[in-house]
């Protein structure tokens, strides 16, 4: 069964379509790049999959269910902006996640915090912006979810941290789960992707495996993206 399925999915804000009759499937065990220019509909699709928005038309299913209370147990979501309580320490945040999510793996979170030199007793508000982003990603990736939705997980961090974040994503997700990474930093994420979905003006313009792009087009995902979306 597909982890994520969209059938003629449409979302309008007033008279403007953010998504327009989108059809796609994401199978288990794949790391998928959701790629497109700013304003193409990437965040809208992720919010629909997380149940934060409802479709105007069509259907979206997560593990066979309409997004809602039931699907929240299957989905681990990293929003575009840091959204963790800053008055908490990292240890309190782990307690909070442990209480809230039955699938939270505290041992995995503690190991990642230690590897990054983040002290569990340090309060979030005392951390730099980049460290806060790392802590939030650690919490998200420490769940044994079926679908990880990561909205711009590497947007605001330095290149060395990007590499760490990508290796964290690869090594900490359940192999039967899928990861969807929304980003415009394609050359950075390309090495970890199995599949890509190109989206523009609310429509899917390409869905392909990375291997097919390299074999059939003879170019990298980044080069193809630049060709498809050149101004």
PDB file of C-alpha atoms in Angstrom:
ATOM      1  CA  UNK A   1       0.000   0.000   0.000  1.00  0.00           C
ATOM      2  CA  UNK A   2       1.257   3.493  -0.863  1.00  0.00           C
ATOM      3  CA  UNK A   3       2.404   5.583   2.099  1.00  0.00           C
ATOM      4  CA  UNK A   4       1.048   8.723   0.416  1.00  0.00           C
ATOM      5  CA  UNK A   5      -1.478   8.891  -2.406  1.00  0.00           C
ATOM      6  CA  UNK A   6      -3.054  11.924  -4.075  1.00  0.00           C
ATOM      7  CA  UNK A   7      -5.989  11.646  -6.477  1.00  0.00           C
ATOM      8  CA  UNK A   8      -6.960  14.820  -8.366  1.00  0.00           C
ATOM      9  CA  UNK A   9      -5.897  16.741  -5.241  1.00  0.00           C
ATOM     10  CA  UNK A  10      -6.788  20.426  -5.444  1.00  0.00           C
ATOM     11  CA  UNK A  11      -6.387  23.195  -2.871  1.00  0.00           C
ATOM     12  CA  UNK A  12      -7.626  26.735  -3.453  1.00  0.00           C
ATOM     13  CA  UNK A  13      -7.158  29.855  -1.373  1.00  0.00           C
ATOM     14  CA  UNK A  14     -10.008  32.075  -2.494  1.00  0.00           C
ATOM     15  CA  UNK A  15      -9.839  32.007  -6.287  1.00  0.00           C
ATOM     16  CA  UNK A  16      -6.170  30.987  -6.417  1.00  0.00           C
ATOM     17  CA  UNK A  17      -5.194  27.312  -6.819  1.00  0.00           C
ATOM     18  CA  UNK A  18      -2.147  26.345  -4.739  1.00  0.00           C
ATOM     19  CA  UNK A  19      -2.514  22.738  -5.959  1.00  0.00           C
ATOM     20  CA  UNK A  20      -4.362  21.803  -9.135  1.00  0.00           C
ATOM     21  CA  UNK A  21      -5.499  18.190  -9.756  1.00  0.00           C
ATOM     22  CA  UNK A  22      -2.349  16.535  -8.390  1.00  0.00           C
ATOM     23  CA  UNK A  23      -1.981  12.767  -8.838  1.00  0.00           C
ATOM     24  CA  UNK A  24       0.933  10.952  -7.239  1.00  0.00           C
ATOM     25  CA  UNK A  25       1.946   7.921  -5.176  1.00  0.00           C
ATOM     26  CA  UNK A  26       4.846   7.460  -2.753  1.00  0.00           C
ATOM     27  CA  UNK A  27       5.745   3.853  -1.989  1.00  0.00           C
ATOM     28  CA  UNK A  28       7.266   2.588   1.305  1.00  0.00           C
ATOM     29  CA  UNK A  29      11.031   2.644   1.759  1.00  0.00           C
ATOM     30  CA  UNK A  30      11.754   5.656  -0.465  1.00  0.00           C
ATOM     31  CA  UNK A  31      13.420   9.013   0.159  1.00  0.00           C
ATOM     32  CA  UNK A  32      11.634  11.464  -2.105  1.00  0.00           C
ATOM     33  CA  UNK A  33      12.611  15.016  -3.026  1.00  0.00           C
ATOM     34  CA  UNK A  34       9.617  17.337  -3.430  1.00  0.00           C
ATOM     35  CA  UNK A  35      11.265  19.948  -5.614  1.00  0.00           C
ATOM     36  CA  UNK A  36      10.029  23.187  -7.076  1.00  0.00           C
ATOM     37  CA  UNK A  37      10.476  26.957  -7.037  1.00  0.00           C
ATOM     38  CA  UNK A  38       9.138  29.050  -4.164  1.00  0.00           C
ATOM     39  CA  UNK A  39       5.342  29.270  -4.308  1.00  0.00           C
ATOM     40  CA  UNK A  40       4.973  26.055  -6.337  1.00  0.00           C
ATOM     41  CA  UNK A  41       2.724  24.285  -3.777  1.00  0.00           C
ATOM     42  CA  UNK A  42       5.279  22.185  -1.844  1.00  0.00           C
ATOM     43  CA  UNK A  43       4.332  23.413   1.646  1.00  0.00           C
ATOM     44  CA  UNK A  44       0.613  23.203   0.832  1.00  0.00           C
ATOM     45  CA  UNK A  45       1.014  19.534  -0.159  1.00  0.00           C
ATOM     46  CA  UNK A  46       2.945  18.767   3.034  1.00  0.00           C
ATOM     47  CA  UNK A  47       0.346  20.529   5.210  1.00  0.00           C
ATOM     48  CA  UNK A  48      -2.458  18.587   3.489  1.00  0.00           C
ATOM     49  CA  UNK A  49      -0.623  15.305   4.147  1.00  0.00           C
ATOM     50  CA  UNK A  50      -0.239  16.302   7.795  1.00  0.00           C
ATOM     51  CA  UNK A  51      -3.939  17.150   8.163  1.00  0.00           C
ATOM     52  CA  UNK A  52      -3.304  20.870   8.769  1.00  0.00           C
ATOM     53  CA  UNK A  53      -5.306  21.781   5.659  1.00  0.00           C
ATOM     54  CA  UNK A  54      -8.260  20.090   3.960  1.00  0.00           C
ATOM     55  CA  UNK A  55      -8.561  19.619   0.181  1.00  0.00           C
ATOM     56  CA  UNK A  56     -10.856  21.815  -1.898  1.00  0.00           C
ATOM     57  CA  UNK A  57     -11.329  18.866  -4.280  1.00  0.00           C
ATOM     58  CA  UNK A  58      -9.935  15.387  -4.770  1.00  0.00           C
ATOM     59  CA  UNK A  59      -8.421  13.094  -2.192  1.00  0.00           C
ATOM     60  CA  UNK A  60      -5.225  12.604  -0.192  1.00  0.00           C
ATOM     61  CA  UNK A  61      -4.518   9.384   1.735  1.00  0.00           C
ATOM     62  CA  UNK A  62      -1.741   8.573   4.216  1.00  0.00           C
ATOM     63  CA  UNK A  63      -1.297   4.810   4.683  1.00  0.00           C
ATOM     64  CA  UNK A  64      -4.795   4.384   3.240  1.00  0.00           C
ATOM     65  CA  UNK A  65      -6.490   6.889   5.603  1.00  0.00           C
ATOM     66  CA  UNK A  66      -7.658  10.468   5.204  1.00  0.00           C
ATOM     67  CA  UNK A  67      -5.242  12.695   7.208  1.00  0.00           C
ATOM     68  CA  UNK A  68      -6.558  13.254  10.727  1.00  0.00           C
ATOM     69  CA  UNK A  69      -6.190  11.892  14.225  1.00  0.00           C
ATOM     70  CA  UNK A  70      -5.582   8.342  12.976  1.00  0.00           C
ATOM     71  CA  UNK A  71      -2.853   9.332  10.515  1.00  0.00           C
ATOM     72  CA  UNK A  72      -0.998  11.488  13.093  1.00  0.00           C
ATOM     73  CA  UNK A  73       0.338   8.283  14.646  1.00  0.00           C
ATOM     74  CA  UNK A  74       1.978   7.457  11.267  1.00  0.00           C
ATOM     75  CA  UNK A  75       3.334  10.901  10.316  1.00  0.00           C
ATOM     76  CA  UNK A  76       6.332  12.776  11.728  1.00  0.00           C
ATOM     77  CA  UNK A  77       6.338  16.401  10.529  1.00  0.00           C
ATOM     78  CA  UNK A  78       9.094  18.999  10.454  1.00  0.00           C
ATOM     79  CA  UNK A  79       7.583  22.427   9.707  1.00  0.00           C
ATOM     80  CA  UNK A  80       9.395  25.082   7.688  1.00  0.00           C
ATOM     81  CA  UNK A  81       9.872  27.230  10.805  1.00  0.00           C
ATOM     82  CA  UNK A  82      11.128  26.114  14.211  1.00  0.00           C
ATOM     83  CA  UNK A  83       8.055  25.294  16.306  1.00  0.00           C
ATOM     84  CA  UNK A  84       9.311  23.883  19.609  1.00  0.00           C
ATOM     85  CA  UNK A  85       8.673  25.537  23.013  1.00  0.00           C
ATOM     86  CA  UNK A  86      11.761  27.672  23.690  1.00  0.00           C
ATOM     87  CA  UNK A  87      11.293  27.673  27.495  1.00  0.00           C
ATOM     88  CA  UNK A  88      11.925  23.912  27.601  1.00  0.00           C
ATOM     89  CA  UNK A  89      15.310  22.237  27.852  1.00  0.00           C
ATOM     90  CA  UNK A  90      16.226  19.497  25.370  1.00  0.00           C
ATOM     91  CA  UNK A  91      15.573  16.933  28.146  1.00  0.00           C
ATOM     92  CA  UNK A  92      12.084  18.374  28.818  1.00  0.00           C
ATOM     93  CA  UNK A  93      11.408  18.314  25.078  1.00  0.00           C
ATOM     94  CA  UNK A  94      12.278  14.595  24.998  1.00  0.00           C
ATOM     95  CA  UNK A  95       9.876  14.040  27.940  1.00  0.00           C
ATOM     96  CA  UNK A  96       7.195  15.943  26.018  1.00  0.00           C
ATOM     97  CA  UNK A  97       7.702  13.905  22.826  1.00  0.00           C
ATOM     98  CA  UNK A  98       7.790  10.690  24.857  1.00  0.00           C
ATOM     99  CA  UNK A  99       4.433  11.540  26.480  1.00  0.00           C
ATOM    100  CA  UNK A 100       2.868  12.651  23.216  1.00  0.00           C
ATOM    101  CA  UNK A 101       4.126   9.995  20.785  1.00  0.00           C
ATOM    102  CA  UNK A 102       4.138   6.295  21.601  1.00  0.00           C
ATOM    103  CA  UNK A 103       6.704   5.656  18.858  1.00  0.00           C
ATOM    104  CA  UNK A 104       9.279   8.156  20.215  1.00  0.00           C
ATOM    105  CA  UNK A 105      12.708   6.519  20.605  1.00  0.00           C
ATOM    106  CA  UNK A 106      14.384   8.457  23.404  1.00  0.00           C
ATOM    107  CA  UNK A 107      17.625   6.486  23.153  1.00  0.00           C
ATOM    108  CA  UNK A 108      17.990   7.572  19.490  1.00  0.00           C
ATOM    109  CA  UNK A 109      17.324  11.219  20.400  1.00  0.00           C
ATOM    110  CA  UNK A 110      19.847  11.154  23.260  1.00  0.00           C
ATOM    111  CA  UNK A 111      22.502   9.615  21.018  1.00  0.00           C
ATOM    112  CA  UNK A 112      22.027  12.268  18.311  1.00  0.00           C
ATOM    113  CA  UNK A 113      22.091  15.118  20.845  1.00  0.00           C
ATOM    114  CA  UNK A 114      25.311  13.736  22.305  1.00  0.00           C
ATOM    115  CA  UNK A 115      26.906  13.376  18.867  1.00  0.00           C
ATOM    116  CA  UNK A 116      26.176  17.043  18.156  1.00  0.00           C
ATOM    117  CA  UNK A 117      27.438  18.195  21.571  1.00  0.00           C
ATOM    118  CA  UNK A 118      24.008  19.512  22.613  1.00  0.00           C
ATOM    119  CA  UNK A 119      23.517  19.375  26.396  1.00  0.00           C
ATOM    120  CA  UNK A 120      20.102  17.955  27.413  1.00  0.00           C
ATOM    121  CA  UNK A 121      19.770  20.482  30.270  1.00  0.00           C
ATOM    122  CA  UNK A 122      20.327  23.488  28.003  1.00  0.00           C
ATOM    123  CA  UNK A 123      17.179  25.503  27.316  1.00  0.00           C
ATOM    124  CA  UNK A 124      16.059  25.870  23.708  1.00  0.00           C
ATOM    125  CA  UNK A 125      16.013  29.693  24.017  1.00  0.00           C
ATOM    126  CA  UNK A 126      19.738  29.652  24.899  1.00  0.00           C
ATOM    127  CA  UNK A 127      20.597  27.844  21.657  1.00  0.00           C
ATOM    128  CA  UNK A 128      21.525  29.368  18.313  1.00  0.00           C
ATOM    129  CA  UNK A 129      18.987  29.249  15.472  1.00  0.00           C
ATOM    130  CA  UNK A 130      20.938  26.453  13.770  1.00  0.00           C
ATOM    131  CA  UNK A 131      21.096  24.375  16.960  1.00  0.00           C
ATOM    132  CA  UNK A 132      17.346  24.796  17.511  1.00  0.00           C
ATOM    133  CA  UNK A 133      16.758  23.486  13.979  1.00  0.00           C
ATOM    134  CA  UNK A 134      18.980  20.479  14.708  1.00  0.00           C
ATOM    135  CA  UNK A 135      17.095  19.728  17.954  1.00  0.00           C
ATOM    136  CA  UNK A 136      13.721  19.899  16.202  1.00  0.00           C
ATOM    137  CA  UNK A 137      14.944  17.567  13.417  1.00  0.00           C
ATOM    138  CA  UNK A 138      16.327  15.127  16.020  1.00  0.00           C
ATOM    139  CA  UNK A 139      12.905  14.976  17.713  1.00  0.00           C
ATOM    140  CA  UNK A 140      11.152  14.400  14.369  1.00  0.00           C
ATOM    141  CA  UNK A 141      13.587  11.684  13.222  1.00  0.00           C
ATOM    142  CA  UNK A 142      13.491   9.911  16.619  1.00  0.00           C
ATOM    143  CA  UNK A 143       9.946   8.749  15.987  1.00  0.00           C
ATOM    144  CA  UNK A 144       9.353   5.337  14.380  1.00  0.00           C
ATOM    145  CA  UNK A 145       6.875   6.844  11.913  1.00  0.00           C
ATOM    146  CA  UNK A 146       5.711   5.556   8.529  1.00  0.00           C
ATOM    147  CA  UNK A 147       5.951   8.913   6.769  1.00  0.00           C
ATOM    148  CA  UNK A 148       8.386  11.725   7.536  1.00  0.00           C
ATOM    149  CA  UNK A 149       7.424  15.103   6.075  1.00  0.00           C
ATOM    150  CA  UNK A 150      10.399  17.477   6.165  1.00  0.00           C
ATOM    151  CA  UNK A 151       9.729  21.033   4.956  1.00  0.00           C
ATOM    152  CA  UNK A 152      13.048  22.746   4.121  1.00  0.00           C
ATOM    153  CA  UNK A 153      15.099  20.814   6.708  1.00  0.00           C
ATOM    154  CA  UNK A 154      18.437  22.223   5.517  1.00  0.00           C
ATOM    155  CA  UNK A 155      17.429  25.747   4.510  1.00  0.00           C
ATOM    156  CA  UNK A 156      19.011  27.740   7.320  1.00  0.00           C
ATOM    157  CA  UNK A 157      22.122  25.773   8.251  1.00  0.00           C
ATOM    158  CA  UNK A 158      25.752  25.726   7.130  1.00  0.00           C
ATOM    159  CA  UNK A 159      27.065  23.125   4.623  1.00  0.00           C
ATOM    160  CA  UNK A 160      28.755  20.923   7.267  1.00  0.00           C
ATOM    161  CA  UNK A 161      25.538  20.807   9.287  1.00  0.00           C
ATOM    162  CA  UNK A 162      23.586  19.993   6.104  1.00  0.00           C
ATOM    163  CA  UNK A 163      25.714  16.892   5.624  1.00  0.00           C
ATOM    164  CA  UNK A 164      25.094  15.835   9.229  1.00  0.00           C
ATOM    165  CA  UNK A 165      21.344  16.429   8.894  1.00  0.00           C
ATOM    166  CA  UNK A 166      21.152  14.372   5.681  1.00  0.00           C
ATOM    167  CA  UNK A 167      23.102  11.495   7.233  1.00  0.00           C
ATOM    168  CA  UNK A 168      20.776  11.705  10.262  1.00  0.00           C
ATOM    169  CA  UNK A 169      17.771  11.394   7.954  1.00  0.00           C
ATOM    170  CA  UNK A 170      19.231   8.377   6.137  1.00  0.00           C
ATOM    171  CA  UNK A 171      20.326   6.460   9.227  1.00  0.00           C
ATOM    172  CA  UNK A 172      17.381   7.173  11.513  1.00  0.00           C
ATOM    173  CA  UNK A 173      14.273   6.344   9.538  1.00  0.00           C
ATOM    174  CA  UNK A 174      12.471   3.024   9.494  1.00  0.00           C
ATOM    175  CA  UNK A 175      13.358   1.316   6.160  1.00  0.00           C
ATOM    176  CA  UNK A 176       9.665   0.500   5.606  1.00  0.00           C
ATOM    177  CA  UNK A 177       8.799   4.177   5.980  1.00  0.00           C
ATOM    178  CA  UNK A 178       9.158   6.974   3.444  1.00  0.00           C
ATOM    179  CA  UNK A 179      10.717  10.405   3.752  1.00  0.00           C
ATOM    180  CA  UNK A 180       9.535  13.411   1.748  1.00  0.00           C
ATOM    181  CA  UNK A 181      12.031  16.286   1.720  1.00  0.00           C
ATOM    182  CA  UNK A 182      10.781  19.601   0.372  1.00  0.00           C
ATOM    183  CA  UNK A 183      13.690  21.814  -0.660  1.00  0.00           C
ATOM    184  CA  UNK A 184      15.149  24.068  -3.312  1.00  0.00           C
ATOM    185  CA  UNK A 185      18.757  23.116  -2.357  1.00  0.00           C
ATOM    186  CA  UNK A 186      18.792  20.240  -4.812  1.00  0.00           C
ATOM    187  CA  UNK A 187      22.528  19.664  -5.228  1.00  0.00           C
ATOM    188  CA  UNK A 188      22.805  19.172  -1.439  1.00  0.00           C
ATOM    189  CA  UNK A 189      20.037  16.566  -1.113  1.00  0.00           C
ATOM    190  CA  UNK A 190      20.398  14.776  -4.455  1.00  0.00           C
ATOM    191  CA  UNK A 191      22.847  12.190  -3.087  1.00  0.00           C
ATOM    192  CA  UNK A 192      20.287  10.840  -0.584  1.00  0.00           C
ATOM    193  CA  UNK A 193      17.208  10.751  -2.852  1.00  0.00           C
ATOM    194  CA  UNK A 194      15.612   7.677  -4.424  1.00  0.00           C
ATOM    195  CA  UNK A 195      12.853   9.560  -6.265  1.00  0.00           C
ATOM    196  CA  UNK A 196      11.934  13.119  -7.174  1.00  0.00           C
ATOM    197  CA  UNK A 197       8.672  14.956  -7.706  1.00  0.00           C
ATOM    198  CA  UNK A 198       8.966  18.254  -9.618  1.00  0.00           C
ATOM    199  CA  UNK A 199       6.085  20.580  -8.840  1.00  0.00           C
ATOM    200  CA  UNK A 200       5.347  23.947 -10.439  1.00  0.00           C
ATOM    201  CA  UNK A 201       2.366  26.287 -10.105  1.00  0.00           C
ATOM    202  CA  UNK A 202       0.472  23.617  -8.199  1.00  0.00           C
ATOM    203  CA  UNK A 203       0.946  20.821 -10.733  1.00  0.00           C
ATOM    204  CA  UNK A 204       3.264  17.809 -10.861  1.00  0.00           C
ATOM    205  CA  UNK A 205       5.472  18.218 -13.935  1.00  0.00           C
ATOM    206  CA  UNK A 206       7.687  15.161 -13.319  1.00  0.00           C
ATOM    207  CA  UNK A 207       7.773  12.121 -11.040  1.00  0.00           C
ATOM    208  CA  UNK A 208      10.735   9.813 -11.560  1.00  0.00           C
ATOM    209  CA  UNK A 209      13.419   7.787  -9.834  1.00  0.00           C
ATOM    210  CA  UNK A 210      16.830   9.461  -9.610  1.00  0.00           C
ATOM    211  CA  UNK A 211      18.394   6.477 -11.419  1.00  0.00           C
ATOM    212  CA  UNK A 212      16.015   6.907 -14.377  1.00  0.00           C
ATOM    213  CA  UNK A 213      16.907  10.592 -14.676  1.00  0.00           C
ATOM    214  CA  UNK A 214      20.613   9.792 -14.752  1.00  0.00           C
ATOM    215  CA  UNK A 215      20.225   6.888 -17.194  1.00  0.00           C
ATOM    216  CA  UNK A 216      17.608   8.330 -19.568  1.00  0.00           C
ATOM    217  CA  UNK A 217      18.472  12.038 -19.465  1.00  0.00           C
ATOM    218  CA  UNK A 218      22.202  11.637 -18.810  1.00  0.00           C
ATOM    219  CA  UNK A 219      22.195  14.437 -16.247  1.00  0.00           C
ATOM    220  CA  UNK A 220      21.944  15.079 -12.528  1.00  0.00           C
ATOM    221  CA  UNK A 221      18.663  15.970 -10.831  1.00  0.00           C
ATOM    222  CA  UNK A 222      20.047  19.468 -10.189  1.00  0.00           C
ATOM    223  CA  UNK A 223      20.878  19.954 -13.894  1.00  0.00           C
ATOM    224  CA  UNK A 224      17.445  18.662 -14.985  1.00  0.00           C
ATOM    225  CA  UNK A 225      15.737  20.939 -12.435  1.00  0.00           C
ATOM    226  CA  UNK A 226      17.590  23.950 -13.805  1.00  0.00           C
ATOM    227  CA  UNK A 227      16.549  23.003 -17.348  1.00  0.00           C
ATOM    228  CA  UNK A 228      12.875  22.418 -16.477  1.00  0.00           C
ATOM    229  CA  UNK A 229      12.537  25.557 -14.357  1.00  0.00           C
ATOM    230  CA  UNK A 230      14.836  27.990 -16.142  1.00  0.00           C
ATOM    231  CA  UNK A 231      13.449  31.526 -16.235  1.00  0.00           C
TER     232      UNK A 231
END
